[in-house]
Coordinates of C-alpha atoms and ligand atoms in Angstrom, one line a residue:
X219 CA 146.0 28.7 107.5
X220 CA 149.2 27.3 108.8
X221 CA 148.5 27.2 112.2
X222 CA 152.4 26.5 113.6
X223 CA 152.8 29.6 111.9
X224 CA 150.0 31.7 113.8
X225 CA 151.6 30.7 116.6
X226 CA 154.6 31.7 116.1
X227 CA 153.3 35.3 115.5
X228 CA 150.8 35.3 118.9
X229 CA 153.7 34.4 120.5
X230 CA 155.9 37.3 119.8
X231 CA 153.0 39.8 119.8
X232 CA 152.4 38.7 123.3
X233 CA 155.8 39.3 124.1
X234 CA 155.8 42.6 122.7
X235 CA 152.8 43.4 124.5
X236 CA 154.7 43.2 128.0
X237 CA 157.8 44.3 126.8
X238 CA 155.7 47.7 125.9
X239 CA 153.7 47.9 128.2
X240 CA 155.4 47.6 131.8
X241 CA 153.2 50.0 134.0
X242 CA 150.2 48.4 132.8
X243 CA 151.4 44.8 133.4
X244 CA 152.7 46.2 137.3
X245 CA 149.1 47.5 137.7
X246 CA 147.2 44.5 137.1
X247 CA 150.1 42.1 138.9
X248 CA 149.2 44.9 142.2
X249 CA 145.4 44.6 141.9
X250 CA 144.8 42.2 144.6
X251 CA 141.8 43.5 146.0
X252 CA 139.8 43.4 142.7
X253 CA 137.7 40.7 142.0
X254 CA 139.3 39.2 139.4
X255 CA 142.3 42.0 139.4
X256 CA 139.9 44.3 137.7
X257 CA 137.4 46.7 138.1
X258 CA 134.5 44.3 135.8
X259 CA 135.6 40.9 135.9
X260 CA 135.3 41.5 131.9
X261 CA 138.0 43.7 131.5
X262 CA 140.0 40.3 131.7
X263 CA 138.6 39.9 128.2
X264 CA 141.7 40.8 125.8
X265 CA 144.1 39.6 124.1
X266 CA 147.2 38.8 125.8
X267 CA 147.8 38.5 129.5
X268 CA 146.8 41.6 130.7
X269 CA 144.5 44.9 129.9
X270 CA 146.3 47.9 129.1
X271 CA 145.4 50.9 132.0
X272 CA 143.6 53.9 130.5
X273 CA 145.3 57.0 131.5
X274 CA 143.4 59.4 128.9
X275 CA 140.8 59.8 126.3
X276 CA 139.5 62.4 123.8
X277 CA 137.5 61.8 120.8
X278 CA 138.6 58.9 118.7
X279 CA 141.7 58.7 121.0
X280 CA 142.8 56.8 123.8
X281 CA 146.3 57.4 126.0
X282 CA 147.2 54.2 128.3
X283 CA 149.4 54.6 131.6
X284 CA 152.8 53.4 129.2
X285 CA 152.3 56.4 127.1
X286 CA 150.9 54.8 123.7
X287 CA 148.2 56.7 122.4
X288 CA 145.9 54.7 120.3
X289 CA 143.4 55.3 117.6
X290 CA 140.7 54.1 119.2
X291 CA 137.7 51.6 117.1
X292 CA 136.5 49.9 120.2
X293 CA 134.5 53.2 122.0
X294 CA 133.9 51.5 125.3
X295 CA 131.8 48.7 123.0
X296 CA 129.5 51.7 121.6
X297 CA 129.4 53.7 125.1
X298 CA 131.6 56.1 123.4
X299 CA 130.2 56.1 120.0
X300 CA 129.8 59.9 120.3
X301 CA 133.4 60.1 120.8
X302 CA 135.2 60.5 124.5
X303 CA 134.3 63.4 126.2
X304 CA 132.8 65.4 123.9
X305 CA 132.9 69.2 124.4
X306 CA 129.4 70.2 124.5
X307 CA 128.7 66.8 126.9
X308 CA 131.9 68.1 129.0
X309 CA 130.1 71.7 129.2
X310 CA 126.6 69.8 129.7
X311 CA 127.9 68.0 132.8
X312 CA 129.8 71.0 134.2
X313 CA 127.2 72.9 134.1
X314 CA 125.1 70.9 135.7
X315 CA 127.1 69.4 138.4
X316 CA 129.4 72.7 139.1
X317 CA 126.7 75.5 137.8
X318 CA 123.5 74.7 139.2
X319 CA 124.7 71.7 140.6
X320 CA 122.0 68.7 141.2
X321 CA 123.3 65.4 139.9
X322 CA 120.2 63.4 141.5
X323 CA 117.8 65.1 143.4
X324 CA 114.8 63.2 143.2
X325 CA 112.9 66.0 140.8
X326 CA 112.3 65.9 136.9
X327 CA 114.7 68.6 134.9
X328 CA 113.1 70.5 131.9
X329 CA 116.0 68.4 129.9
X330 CA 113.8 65.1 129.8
X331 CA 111.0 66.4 128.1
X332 CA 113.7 67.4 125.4
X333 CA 115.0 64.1 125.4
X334 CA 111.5 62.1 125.2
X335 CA 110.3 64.4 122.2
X336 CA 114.0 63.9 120.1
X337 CA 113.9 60.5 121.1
X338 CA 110.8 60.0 119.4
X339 CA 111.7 62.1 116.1
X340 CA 114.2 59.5 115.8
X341 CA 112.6 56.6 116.9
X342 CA 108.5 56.9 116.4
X343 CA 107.9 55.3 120.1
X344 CA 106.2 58.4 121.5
X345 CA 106.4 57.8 125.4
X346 CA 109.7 57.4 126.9
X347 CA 111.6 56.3 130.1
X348 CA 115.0 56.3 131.6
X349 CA 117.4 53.9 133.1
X350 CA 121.2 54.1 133.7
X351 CA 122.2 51.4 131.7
X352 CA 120.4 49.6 128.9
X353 CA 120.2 46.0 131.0
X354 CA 117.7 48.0 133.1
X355 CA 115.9 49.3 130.6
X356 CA 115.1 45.7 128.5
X357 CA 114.4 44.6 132.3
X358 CA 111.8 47.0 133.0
X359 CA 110.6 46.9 129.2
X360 CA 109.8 42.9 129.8
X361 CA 108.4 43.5 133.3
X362 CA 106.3 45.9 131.5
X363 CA 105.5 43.4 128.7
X364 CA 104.4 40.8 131.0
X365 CA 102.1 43.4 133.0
X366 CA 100.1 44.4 129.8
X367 CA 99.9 40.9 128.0
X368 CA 99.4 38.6 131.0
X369 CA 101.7 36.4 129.7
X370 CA 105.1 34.4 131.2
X371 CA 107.7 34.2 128.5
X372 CA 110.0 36.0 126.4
X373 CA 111.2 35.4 123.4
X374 CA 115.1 36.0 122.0
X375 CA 117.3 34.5 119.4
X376 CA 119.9 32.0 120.1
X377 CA 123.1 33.7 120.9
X378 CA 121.9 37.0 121.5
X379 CA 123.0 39.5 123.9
X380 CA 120.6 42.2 126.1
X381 CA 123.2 42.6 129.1
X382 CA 122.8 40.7 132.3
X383 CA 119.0 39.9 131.6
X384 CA 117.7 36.6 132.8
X385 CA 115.5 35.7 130.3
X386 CA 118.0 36.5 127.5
X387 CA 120.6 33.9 128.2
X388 CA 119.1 30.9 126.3
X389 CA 120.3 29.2 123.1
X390 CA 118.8 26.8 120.6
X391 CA 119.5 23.2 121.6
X392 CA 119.6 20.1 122.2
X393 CA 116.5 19.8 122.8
X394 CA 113.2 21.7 120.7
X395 CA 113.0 24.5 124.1
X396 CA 116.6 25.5 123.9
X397 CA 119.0 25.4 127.5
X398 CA 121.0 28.0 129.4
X399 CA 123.4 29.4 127.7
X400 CA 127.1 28.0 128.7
X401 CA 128.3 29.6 131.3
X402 CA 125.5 31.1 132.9
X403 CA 125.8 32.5 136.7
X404 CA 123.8 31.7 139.1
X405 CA 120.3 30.6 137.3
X406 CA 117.7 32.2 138.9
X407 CA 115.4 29.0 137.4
X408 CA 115.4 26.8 134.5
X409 CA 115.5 29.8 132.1
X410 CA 113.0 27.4 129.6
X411 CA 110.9 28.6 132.3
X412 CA 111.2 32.0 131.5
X413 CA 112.2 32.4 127.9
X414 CA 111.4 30.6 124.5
X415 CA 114.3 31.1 121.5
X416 CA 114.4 31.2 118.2
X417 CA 117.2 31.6 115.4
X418 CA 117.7 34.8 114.0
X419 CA 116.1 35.1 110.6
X420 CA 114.4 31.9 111.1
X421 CA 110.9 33.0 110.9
X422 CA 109.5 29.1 110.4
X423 CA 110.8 28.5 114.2
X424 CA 109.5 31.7 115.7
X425 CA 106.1 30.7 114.3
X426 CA 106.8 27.3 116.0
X427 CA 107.2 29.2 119.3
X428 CA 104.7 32.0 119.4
X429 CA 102.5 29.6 118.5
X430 CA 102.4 28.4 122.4
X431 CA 100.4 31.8 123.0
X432 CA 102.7 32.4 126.1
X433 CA 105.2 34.9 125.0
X434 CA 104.8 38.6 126.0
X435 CA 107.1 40.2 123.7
X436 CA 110.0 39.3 121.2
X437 CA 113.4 40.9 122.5
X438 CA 115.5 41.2 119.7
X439 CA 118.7 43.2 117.6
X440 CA 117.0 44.3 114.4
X441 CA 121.0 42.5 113.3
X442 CA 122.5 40.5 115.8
X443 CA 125.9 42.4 117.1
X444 CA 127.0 40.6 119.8
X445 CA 128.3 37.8 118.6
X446 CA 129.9 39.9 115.1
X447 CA 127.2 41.1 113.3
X448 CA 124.1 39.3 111.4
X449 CA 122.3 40.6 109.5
X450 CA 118.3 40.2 109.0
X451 CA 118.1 38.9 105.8
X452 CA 115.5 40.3 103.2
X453 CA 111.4 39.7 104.3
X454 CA 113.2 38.8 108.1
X455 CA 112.4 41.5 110.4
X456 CA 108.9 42.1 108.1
X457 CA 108.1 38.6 108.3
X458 CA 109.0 38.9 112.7
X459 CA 106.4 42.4 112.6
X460 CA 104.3 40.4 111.1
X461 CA 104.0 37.0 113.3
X462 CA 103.9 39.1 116.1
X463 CA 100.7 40.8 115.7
X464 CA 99.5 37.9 114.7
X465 CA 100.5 36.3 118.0
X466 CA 99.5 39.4 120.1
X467 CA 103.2 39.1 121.3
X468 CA 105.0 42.8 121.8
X469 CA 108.3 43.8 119.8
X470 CA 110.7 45.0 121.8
X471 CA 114.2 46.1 119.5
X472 CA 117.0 46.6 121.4
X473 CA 119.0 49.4 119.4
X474 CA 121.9 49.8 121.9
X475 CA 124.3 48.9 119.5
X476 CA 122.3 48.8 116.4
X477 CA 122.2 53.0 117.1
X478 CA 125.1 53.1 114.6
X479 CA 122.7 52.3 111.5
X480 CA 121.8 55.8 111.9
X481 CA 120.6 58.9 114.5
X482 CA 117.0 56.3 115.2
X483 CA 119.0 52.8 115.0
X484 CA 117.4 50.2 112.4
X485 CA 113.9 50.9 113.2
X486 CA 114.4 54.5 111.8
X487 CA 116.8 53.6 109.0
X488 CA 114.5 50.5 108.4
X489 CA 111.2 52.4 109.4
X490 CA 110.7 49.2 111.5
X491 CA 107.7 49.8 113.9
X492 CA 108.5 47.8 117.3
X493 CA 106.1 48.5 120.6
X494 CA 108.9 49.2 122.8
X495 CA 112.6 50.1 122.3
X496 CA 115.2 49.8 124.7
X497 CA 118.6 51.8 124.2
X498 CA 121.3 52.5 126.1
X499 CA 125.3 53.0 126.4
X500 CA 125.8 55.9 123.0
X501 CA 123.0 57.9 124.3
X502 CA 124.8 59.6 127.2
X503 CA 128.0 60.5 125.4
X504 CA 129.5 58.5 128.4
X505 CA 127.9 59.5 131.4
X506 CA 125.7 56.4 132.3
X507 CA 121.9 56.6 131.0
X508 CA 119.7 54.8 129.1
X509 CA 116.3 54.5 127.8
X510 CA 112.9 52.9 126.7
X511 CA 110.1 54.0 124.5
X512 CA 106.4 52.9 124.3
X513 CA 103.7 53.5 122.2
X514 CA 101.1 56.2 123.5
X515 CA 98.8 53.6 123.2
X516 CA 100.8 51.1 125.4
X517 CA 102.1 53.2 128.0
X518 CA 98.2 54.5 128.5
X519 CA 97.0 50.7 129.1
X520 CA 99.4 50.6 131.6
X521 CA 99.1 53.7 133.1
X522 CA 95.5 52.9 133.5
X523 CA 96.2 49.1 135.3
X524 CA 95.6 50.4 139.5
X525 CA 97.1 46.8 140.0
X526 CA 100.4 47.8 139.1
X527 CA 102.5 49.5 141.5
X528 CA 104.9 52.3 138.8
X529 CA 105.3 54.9 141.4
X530 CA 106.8 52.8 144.8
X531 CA 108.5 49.4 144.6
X532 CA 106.8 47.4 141.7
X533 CA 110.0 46.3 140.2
X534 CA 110.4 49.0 137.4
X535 CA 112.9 52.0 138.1
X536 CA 115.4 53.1 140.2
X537 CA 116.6 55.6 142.4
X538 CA 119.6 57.0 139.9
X539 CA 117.4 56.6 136.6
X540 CA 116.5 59.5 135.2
X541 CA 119.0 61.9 137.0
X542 CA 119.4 65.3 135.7
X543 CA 123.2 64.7 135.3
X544 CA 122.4 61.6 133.2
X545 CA 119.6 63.5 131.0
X546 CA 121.2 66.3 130.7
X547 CA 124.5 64.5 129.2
X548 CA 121.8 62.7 126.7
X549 CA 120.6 65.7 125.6
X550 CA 123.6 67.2 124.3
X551 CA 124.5 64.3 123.1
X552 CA 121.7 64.1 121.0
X553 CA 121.0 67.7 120.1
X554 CA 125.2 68.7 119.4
X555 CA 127.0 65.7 118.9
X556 CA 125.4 62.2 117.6
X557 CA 123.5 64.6 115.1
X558 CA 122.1 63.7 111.9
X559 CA 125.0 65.1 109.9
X560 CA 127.3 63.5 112.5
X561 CA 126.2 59.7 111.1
X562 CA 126.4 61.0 107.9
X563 CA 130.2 61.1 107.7
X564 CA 130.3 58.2 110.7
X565 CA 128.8 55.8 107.6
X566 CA 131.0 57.3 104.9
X567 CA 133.8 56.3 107.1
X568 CA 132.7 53.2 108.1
X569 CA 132.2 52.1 104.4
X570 CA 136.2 53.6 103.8
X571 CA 137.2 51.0 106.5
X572 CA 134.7 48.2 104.9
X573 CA 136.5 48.6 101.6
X574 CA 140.3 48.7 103.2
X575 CA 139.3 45.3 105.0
X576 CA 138.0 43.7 102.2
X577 CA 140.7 45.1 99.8
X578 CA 142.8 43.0 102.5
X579 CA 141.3 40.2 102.5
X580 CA 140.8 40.0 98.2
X581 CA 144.5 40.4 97.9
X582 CA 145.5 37.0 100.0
X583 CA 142.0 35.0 99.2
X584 CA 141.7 34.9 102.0
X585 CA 137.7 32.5 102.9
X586 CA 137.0 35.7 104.9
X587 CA 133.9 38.0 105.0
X588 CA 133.1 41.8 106.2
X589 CA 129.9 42.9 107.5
X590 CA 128.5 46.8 108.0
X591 CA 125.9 48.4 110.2
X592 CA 126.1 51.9 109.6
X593 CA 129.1 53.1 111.8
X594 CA 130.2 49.7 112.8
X595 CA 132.2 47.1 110.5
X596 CA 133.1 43.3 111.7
X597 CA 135.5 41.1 109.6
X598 CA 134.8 37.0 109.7
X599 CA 136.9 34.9 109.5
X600 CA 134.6 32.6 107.7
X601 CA 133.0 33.7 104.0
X602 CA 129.8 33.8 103.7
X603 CA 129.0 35.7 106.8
X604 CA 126.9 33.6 109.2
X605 CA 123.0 33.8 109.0
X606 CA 122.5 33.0 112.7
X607 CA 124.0 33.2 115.7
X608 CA 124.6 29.5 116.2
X609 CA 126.3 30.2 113.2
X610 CA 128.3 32.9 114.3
X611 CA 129.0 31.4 117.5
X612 CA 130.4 28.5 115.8
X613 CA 132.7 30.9 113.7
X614 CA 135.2 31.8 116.2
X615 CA 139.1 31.2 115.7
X616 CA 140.2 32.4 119.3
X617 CA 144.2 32.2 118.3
X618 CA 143.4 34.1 114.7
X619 CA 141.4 37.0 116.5
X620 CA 144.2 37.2 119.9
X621 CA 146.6 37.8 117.0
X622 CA 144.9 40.0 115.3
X623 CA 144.3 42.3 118.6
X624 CA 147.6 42.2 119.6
X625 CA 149.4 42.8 116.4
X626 CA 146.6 46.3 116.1
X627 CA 147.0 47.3 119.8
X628 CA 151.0 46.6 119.8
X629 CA 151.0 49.1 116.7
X630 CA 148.4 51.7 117.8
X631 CA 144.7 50.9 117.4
X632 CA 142.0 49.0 119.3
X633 CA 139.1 47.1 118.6
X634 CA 136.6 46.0 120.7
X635 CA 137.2 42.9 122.3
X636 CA 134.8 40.7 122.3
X637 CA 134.5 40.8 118.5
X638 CA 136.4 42.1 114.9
X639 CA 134.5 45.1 115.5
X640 CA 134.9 48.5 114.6
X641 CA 133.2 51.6 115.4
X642 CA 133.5 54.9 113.7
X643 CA 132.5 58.2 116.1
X644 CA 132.3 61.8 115.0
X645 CA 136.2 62.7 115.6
X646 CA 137.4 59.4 113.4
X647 CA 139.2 60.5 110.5
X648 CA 140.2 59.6 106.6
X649 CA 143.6 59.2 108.1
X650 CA 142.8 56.7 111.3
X651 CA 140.5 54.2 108.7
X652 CA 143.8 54.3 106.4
X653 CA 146.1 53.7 109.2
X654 CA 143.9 50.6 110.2
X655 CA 143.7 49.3 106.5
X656 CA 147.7 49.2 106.4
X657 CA 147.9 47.9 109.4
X658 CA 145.4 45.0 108.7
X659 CA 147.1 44.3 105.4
X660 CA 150.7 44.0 106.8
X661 CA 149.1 41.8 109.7
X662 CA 148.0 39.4 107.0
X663 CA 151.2 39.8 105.2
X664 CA 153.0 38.4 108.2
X665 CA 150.4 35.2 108.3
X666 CA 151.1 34.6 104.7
X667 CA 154.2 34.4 105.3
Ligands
LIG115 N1 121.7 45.4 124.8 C1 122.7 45.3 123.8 C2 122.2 45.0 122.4 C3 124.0 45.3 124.2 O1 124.9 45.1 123.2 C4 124.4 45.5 125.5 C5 125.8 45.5 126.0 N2 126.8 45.0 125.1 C6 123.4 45.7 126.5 C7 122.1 45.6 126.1 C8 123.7 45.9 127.9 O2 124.3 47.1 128.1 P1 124.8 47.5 129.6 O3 125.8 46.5 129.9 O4 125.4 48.9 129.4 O5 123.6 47.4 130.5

C-alpha cells in the first residue's frame, strides 16, 4: 500500500466532502447546544469532519439536507434492515396512533400475542418479552440469568458488542481475567467483577472459565459483527452448546444483528438451541422495540420464584417496553415485510455484492478478505479473515477505511460506519449492488494508482 499515496486521495475526498456538502457542514458548525454537536455523541463516528444531515428516507434510500440521495448499505446499523419506512409499518403506526390512537397506555394489545407466537416460529424460544431497544433486553435477559442460576458472572467474548451493557465491555488481557475495555465510561466496578471473557471460537478458554462455576449465562453473537464479522468456525458454537450444559451456565444469543442470516437469525438458520435470545433494532421496522425469548421451562422457574419482584420495581422492564405502537410496528414488520421470501432475495443480493467485492479485490491482489452473514457483507482489509475479535480488533487501517467512506458517500452510497459493512433490505436492487461494485473497483483503481 503506498501510504503517501492514500493520503493524497483522503485528502481530496475530504475536501470534496465539504465542498458538496455546505448545509450539512453549517448544521453541525450551529449545533452548539448538542452534546458533542450531535444528537448521540456517535453520530461523530464518520469519515470526514462532519455527518451529513438526513433530510429523507424511503426504502433502500436516503436524501441528506444538500440534496444527494444515496443508495443506502448502512440501514441505521440494521435498525432499518426492513427498509425505511415501510408501507405496511407506515399504515401500522398510523393506524394505531391516528386510528385508534394509544401509543402507550399501560394495557397489553392483541398484537403481542401475534408477535410472541411468530417470534417463536422463527426462533424456537417459546415465551417472549419486550424492550425498546436491544441493550435492555440483554440487560434484563442477564438480570434474569443471575435470578434463576444464583450465580454472579457473565460471560462474553473479547471484543464483543451487546450495547451499553456493563458486563459486556471486557476484553482478553493482559492478564488471564481480561480488563475493561479501552475507553470505557464511567465503570460502575472492576467489570472482572462482573464478567469473565473468552475468545470467540476458542472453546479451550471458555472451558478454562466456566470451569469457575460462577457464570450465569454465556452472552454471545452466534458470529461476531461488531467489530466486521467472524465467523464461528466449524464444531464452535456446537462445542459452546455443549460446555454450557455441562457448566449449567445459560446461552443467551444475541441475534440483533445476526437477524440477517435469515427471518430466525443464526439460531434458526443454524438450528442452534440458546435458553434465551435477545433481539432488537430490525424487528420494529424502525419504530424502537425489542425483544427476549425464554424457554417455557425457564420463564416457569422464574415465574414461580415469590422472591423476585417482575411486576413492580425488580429491575427488569420499563414503562415504554411493550407499547402498542412499538408491537404493533413489529408485527407488521414481521408478518408483511422482513418475510421469509423477503430474506430470500436479501441473501441472493448479498451474495451479488460478495462477488462484486471480491471480483475487486482479485483484480489488484489485493491481501484482502470478504465475509457474509446472510444479508450483510464486510470486506477486510487483511486476508484471511480474523478468527477472533482480538484479531479483528487488531485489523483496522483507520486512513484505508475513512477513504473508502468518503470516496462511496462523495459518489452516492453509504456504509455503516463503524465497519466495511453492508446490509441488503427488501427494496435493494440488482442495480444498487452493481453501482457499489463499480464504485468499489474504481476506488481501488485510484489507490493503485
Ligand atoms: N446487540 C448487538 C449485537 C448490537 O449490535 C447492538 C447495537 N449495535 C446492540 C445489542 C444494542 O442495540 P441498541 O443500541 O439498539 O440498544
Amino acid at each position: 500500500m503506498d501510504r503517501a499515496r492514500l493520503r493524497q486521495l483522503l485528502a481530496r475526498e475530504s475536501a470534496d466532502a465539504e465542498r458538496l456538502n455546505p448545509r450539512s457542514r453549517a448544521a453541525y458548525g450551529r449545533a452548539e447546544h448538542l452534546f458533542g454537536r450531535v444528537p448521540m455523541t456517535w453520530m461523530n463516528k464518520t469519515a470526514g469532519a462532519f455527518p451529513r444531515y438526513l433530510e429523507s428516507a424511503r426504502g433502500a434510500r436516503v436524501q441528506d439536507i444538500d440534496g444527494h440521495e444515496y443508495i443506502d448499505f448502512c440501514l441505521g446499523d440494521t435498525g432499518a434492515m426492513a427498509g425505511h419506512s415501510p408501507a405496511p409499518v407506515a399504515e401500522a403506526v398510523r393506524h394505531r396512533f391516528t386510528v385508534l390512537g394509544g401509543a402507550t397506555a399501560m394495557l397489553p394489545t392483541e398484537d403481542a400475542e401475534w408477535v410472541g407466537a411468530e417470534l417463536t416460529r422463527r426462533f424456537g424460544l417459546t415465551r417472549w418479552s419486550f424492550s425498546l431497544t436491544a441493550t435492555d433486553a440483554n440487560r434484563w435477559a442477564i438480570r434474569l440469568a443471575r435470578a434463576v442460576t444464583d450465580r454472579p458472572k457473565i460471560l462474553v467474548n473479547s471484543y464483543c458488542y451487546h450495547g451499553s451493557v456493563d458486563e459486556s465491555l471486557i476484553v482478553t488481557g493482559p492478564g488471564e481475567r481480561g480488563s475493561a475495555r479501552p475507553g470505557n465510561v464511567g465503570a460502575p466496578c472492576d467489570v472482572t467483577l462482573t464478567s469473565r471473557v473468552a475468545e470467540f471460537n476458542d472453546l479451550d478458554q471458555l472451558e478454562r472459565e466456566l470451569a469457575h462455576g460462577d457464570v450465569a449465562a454465556v452472552l454471545m453473537e452466534p458470529a461476531l459483527t461488531n467489530i466486521g464479522i467472524v465467523l464461528p468456525e466449524p464444531g464452535y458454537l456446537a462445542g459452546v452448546r455443549e460446555l454450557t450444559r455441562r457448566h449449567g451456565t445459560l446461552l443467551i444469543n444475541d441475534e440483533t444483528h445476526t437477524f440477517s442470516a435469515g427471518p430466525g437469525g443464526c439460531t434458526g438458520a443454524w438450528q442452534l438451541e440458546p435458553d434465551v435470545l435477545t433481539i432488537g433494532k430490525a424487528i420494529g421496522g424502525g419504530v424502537p422495540a425489542g425483544a427476549y425469548g425464554l424457554s417455557a421451562e425457564l420463564a416457569d422457574r422464574l415465574l414461580g420464584r415469590d422472591d423476585l419482584d417482575l411486576v413492580d420495581m425488580g429491575g427488569v422492564g420499563g414503562t415504554l417496553a411493550g407499547n402498542a405502537l412499538s408491537v404493533a410496528a413489529t408485527r407488521a414488520t414481521l408478518e408483511h415485510v422482513l418475510t421469509d421470501e423477503a430474506f430470500d432475495r436479501m441473501h441472493a443480493l448479498s451474495a451479488r455484492f460478495e462477488a462484486g467485492v471480491r471480483a475487486g479485490i482479485e483484480r489488484h491482489a489485493l491481501p484482502w478478505s470478504v465475509s457474509r452473514l446472510g444479508a450483510r457483507t464486510e470486506y477486510r482489509l487483511t486476508d484471511p479473515a480474523p478468527r477472533t475479535g482480538t484479531g479483528a480488533a487488531a485489523a483496522g487501517d483507520t486512513e484505508l477505511e475513512d477513504y473508502l467512506h468518503l470516496y462511496l458517500a462523495n459518489r452516492g452510497i453509504l456504509l455503516t460506519p463503524f465497519h466495511n459493512m453492508a446490509l441488503m433490505c427488501p427494496d435493494t436492487t440488482e442495480r444498487d449492488v452493481d453501482t457499489h461494485t463499480g464504485l468499489f473497483a474504481a476506488a481501488l483503481a485510484e489507490l493503485a494508482g
